[in-house]
Amino acid sequence: MKSWQRVAVPSLDAMGHGTGERPSVHDVRRDGRAVVPAGRVASMYTCGITPYDATHLGHAFTYLAFDTLTRVWLDAGIEVRTAMNSTDVDDPLLERAARDGVGWRELADRQQRLFRGDMESLRILPPDAWVAVTERIQPIAEAVRRMLDTGDAYTLPAADAVGEGAVDVLFDTTKHRQFPVGAGSRTDQAEMLALTREFGGDPDRPGKRSPLDPLLWRAERPGEPAWDSPVGRGRPGWHVECTAIAMEELGAPFTVAAGGRDLRFPHQEMQGHHALALGAPMFSDVRLNAGLVAFEGEKMSKSLGNLVLVSRLLEDGARPEALRLALLDHHWRQDWEWFPEQLEAAEQRLDRWLAWSTTPDDDPSLSESIVPWLRVTLADDLHTPAALQAVDTFILRAPADEGSLAAIDALLGIDLRSVRAR
Ligand SMILES: [Zn+2]
């Protein structure tokens, strides 16, 4: 699928190869810090949107967190490859399309276009591969077939499906693997069960080997989209989609499995187990979870109807750079609540930075550079609030030199010169 347009990321070193530090980030699986990548090459898979509620501030905050990680990697001279999916066929999308009387493909296309535009406005670097699930039905089905062959999956009759003898395929979480289910996301049994229920996992279905077993393949139901495949006519389950796409694009283990904290269980946990079942030694080296954004006291979500959309804020006159600053003013792992005053404060901060950017650097030989300040704060678990404060302090004591302007662009994604030129 066509990704969005990539903005240029200036190099901060005269020779063009990055000399920044590799970042230390908080890994969910270790529940501690890890310097990533171990070597000079990094790969990252980010769970993408289900295109029916794009793009709210929670999405923007998540993708901005991993955009920051990518920028820090590039500055450290790391070779980076990234992939992301779009869950363009799934229950919530189908339900929304039915409710609104539109085709599910039409709804997905429209939301994906909106998302693409929002990501471009916010200057979020696009993934090297942005893959729609509907583009990869056959490889996903093939992964499910392999899990049936190895005994990692089993079938259950699907009485309400189209056709005689149709079956759903489920993943067997009771089978012994390298680590028990829940260990990777640091989740206990009661919480796992509650989250399985919350995320549509149908724990009470008769015949399941464990209530936690997720669906790998759903046989065709009347009125639902379905594809012919080696495991019957139907459509894939949510976790195996991401597993198959990530492994196809990046191999396994790749460096970082990334997503919002609400994906910690079951989604990312099951990806990890699916990958083991498919023969990978590990799905990813580390697992990163961005914090969740609340509005009016609740996590922002379509079902609660408390969405703040990026497109709406921009239509109402917010500058995208100010919105970016408002989001970067929260640490990527923190849960936080959105208040409109945060955007006002960010607009004022942007104005201060813009005013500074025009101060002449009369004697470049005397000037300081913001580069080390930004590198230090961001290498420390991507501490963007500290990086913004570093700029606030820096602009009070030094003129605007070319290197600092480039660093604010490369590492924070704010190109003050282009904002001024508008
Ligand atoms: Zn995913």
mmCIF file with all atom_site columns, N, CA and C and ligand atoms in Angstrom, residues 45-48 85 87 238-239 241-243 258-259 263 267-268 271, ligand 1:
data_model
loop_
_atom_site.group_PDB
_atom_site.id
_atom_site.type_symbol
_atom_site.label_atom_id
_atom_site.label_alt_id
_atom_site.label_comp_id
_atom_site.label_asym_id
_atom_site.label_entity_id
_atom_site.label_seq_id
_atom_site.pdbx_PDB_ins_code
_atom_site.Cartn_x
_atom_site.Cartn_y
_atom_site.Cartn_z
_atom_site.occupancy
_atom_site.B_iso_or_equiv
_atom_site.pdbx_formal_charge
_atom_site.auth_seq_id
_atom_site.auth_comp_id
_atom_site.auth_asym_id
_atom_site.auth_atom_id
_atom_site.pdbx_PDB_model_num
ATOM   1  N  N  . TYR A 1 45  ? 8.766  -3.049  13.955 1.00 0.00 ? 45  TYR A N  1
ATOM   2  C  CA . TYR A 1 45  ? 7.401  -3.267  13.482 1.00 0.00 ? 45  TYR A CA 1
ATOM   3  C  C  . TYR A 1 45  ? 6.463  -2.528  14.423 1.00 0.00 ? 45  TYR A C  1
ATOM   4  N  N  . THR A 1 46  ? 5.638  -1.662  13.867 1.00 0.00 ? 46  THR A N  1
ATOM   5  C  CA . THR A 1 46  ? 4.674  -0.915  14.677 1.00 0.00 ? 46  THR A CA 1
ATOM   6  C  C  . THR A 1 46  ? 3.271  -1.351  14.295 1.00 0.00 ? 46  THR A C  1
ATOM   7  N  N  . CYS A 1 47  ? 2.467  -1.686  15.313 1.00 0.00 ? 47  CYS A N  1
ATOM   8  C  CA . CYS A 1 47  ? 1.083  -2.046  15.047 1.00 0.00 ? 47  CYS A CA 1
ATOM   9  C  C  . CYS A 1 47  ? 0.352  -0.807  14.542 1.00 0.00 ? 47  CYS A C  1
ATOM   10 N  N  . GLY A 1 48  ? -0.278 -0.946  13.388 1.00 0.00 ? 48  GLY A N  1
ATOM   11 C  CA . GLY A 1 48  ? -0.936 0.198   12.767 1.00 0.00 ? 48  GLY A CA 1
ATOM   12 C  C  . GLY A 1 48  ? -2.375 0.336   13.212 1.00 0.00 ? 48  GLY A C  1
ATOM   13 N  N  . ASN A 1 85  ? 1.391  -2.247  9.786  1.00 0.00 ? 85  ASN A N  1
ATOM   14 C  CA . ASN A 1 85  ? 0.227  -2.795  9.087  1.00 0.00 ? 85  ASN A CA 1
ATOM   15 C  C  . ASN A 1 85  ? -0.928 -1.797  9.121  1.00 0.00 ? 85  ASN A C  1
ATOM   16 N  N  . THR A 1 87  ? -4.983 -2.743  9.814  1.00 0.00 ? 87  THR A N  1
ATOM   17 C  CA . THR A 1 87  ? -5.942 -3.839  10.013 1.00 0.00 ? 87  THR A CA 1
ATOM   18 C  C  . THR A 1 87  ? -7.221 -3.490  9.264  1.00 0.00 ? 87  THR A C  1
ATOM   19 N  N  . TRP A 1 238 ? -6.657 -11.307 14.390 1.00 0.00 ? 238 TRP A N  1
ATOM   20 C  CA . TRP A 1 238 ? -5.913 -10.058 14.525 1.00 0.00 ? 238 TRP A CA 1
ATOM   21 C  C  . TRP A 1 238 ? -4.417 -10.275 14.790 1.00 0.00 ? 238 TRP A C  1
ATOM   22 N  N  . HIS A 1 239 ? -4.077 -11.122 15.746 1.00 0.00 ? 239 HIS A N  1
ATOM   23 C  CA . HIS A 1 239 ? -2.663 -11.220 16.157 1.00 0.00 ? 239 HIS A CA 1
ATOM   24 C  C  . HIS A 1 239 ? -1.788 -11.855 15.074 1.00 0.00 ? 239 HIS A C  1
ATOM   25 N  N  . GLU A 1 241 ? -2.132 -11.745 11.962 1.00 0.00 ? 241 GLU A N  1
ATOM   26 C  CA . GLU A 1 241 ? -1.895 -10.806 10.853 1.00 0.00 ? 241 GLU A CA 1
ATOM   27 C  C  . GLU A 1 241 ? -0.574 -10.084 11.066 1.00 0.00 ? 241 GLU A C  1
ATOM   28 N  N  . CYS A 1 242 ? -0.458 -9.489  12.255 1.00 0.00 ? 242 CYS A N  1
ATOM   29 C  CA . CYS A 1 242 ? 0.742  -8.697  12.547 1.00 0.00 ? 242 CYS A CA 1
ATOM   30 C  C  . CYS A 1 242 ? 1.972  -9.599  12.581 1.00 0.00 ? 242 CYS A C  1
ATOM   31 N  N  . THR A 1 243 ? 1.816  -10.782 13.163 1.00 0.00 ? 243 THR A N  1
ATOM   32 C  CA . THR A 1 243 ? 2.955  -11.703 13.242 1.00 0.00 ? 243 THR A CA 1
ATOM   33 C  C  . THR A 1 243 ? 3.476  -12.027 11.845 1.00 0.00 ? 243 THR A C  1
ATOM   34 N  N  . ALA A 1 258 ? 6.545  -2.546  18.451 1.00 0.00 ? 258 ALA A N  1
ATOM   35 C  CA . ALA A 1 258 ? 6.066  -1.287  19.029 1.00 0.00 ? 258 ALA A CA 1
ATOM   36 C  C  . ALA A 1 258 ? 4.561  -1.164  18.914 1.00 0.00 ? 258 ALA A C  1
ATOM   37 N  N  . GLY A 1 259 ? 3.966  -0.548  19.927 1.00 0.00 ? 259 GLY A N  1
ATOM   38 C  CA . GLY A 1 259 ? 2.529  -0.289  19.886 1.00 0.00 ? 259 GLY A CA 1
ATOM   39 C  C  . GLY A 1 259 ? 2.093  0.435   21.143 1.00 0.00 ? 259 GLY A C  1
ATOM   40 N  N  . LEU A 1 263 ? -2.124 -2.534  23.646 1.00 0.00 ? 263 LEU A N  1
ATOM   41 C  CA . LEU A 1 263 ? -1.848 -3.730  22.824 1.00 0.00 ? 263 LEU A CA 1
ATOM   42 C  C  . LEU A 1 263 ? -0.964 -4.748  23.542 1.00 0.00 ? 263 LEU A C  1
ATOM   43 N  N  . HIS A 1 267 ? -2.644 -8.668  22.401 1.00 0.00 ? 267 HIS A N  1
ATOM   44 C  CA . HIS A 1 267 ? -2.143 -8.574  21.028 1.00 0.00 ? 267 HIS A CA 1
ATOM   45 C  C  . HIS A 1 267 ? -0.638 -8.846  20.911 1.00 0.00 ? 267 HIS A C  1
ATOM   46 N  N  . GLN A 1 268 ? 0.190  -8.059  21.590 1.00 0.00 ? 268 GLN A N  1
ATOM   47 C  CA . GLN A 1 268 ? 1.636  -8.255  21.435 1.00 0.00 ? 268 GLN A CA 1
ATOM   48 C  C  . GLN A 1 268 ? 2.101  -9.582  22.049 1.00 0.00 ? 268 GLN A C  1
ATOM   49 N  N  . GLN A 1 271 ? 1.402  -12.264 19.532 1.00 0.00 ? 271 GLN A N  1
ATOM   50 C  CA . GLN A 1 271 ? 2.358  -12.165 18.413 1.00 0.00 ? 271 GLN A CA 1
ATOM   51 C  C  . GLN A 1 271 ? 3.634  -12.918 18.781 1.00 0.00 ? 271 GLN A C  1
HETATM 52 ZN ZN . ZN  B 2 .   ? -0.506 -5.444  15.597 1.00 0.00 ? 1   ZN  B ZN 1
#
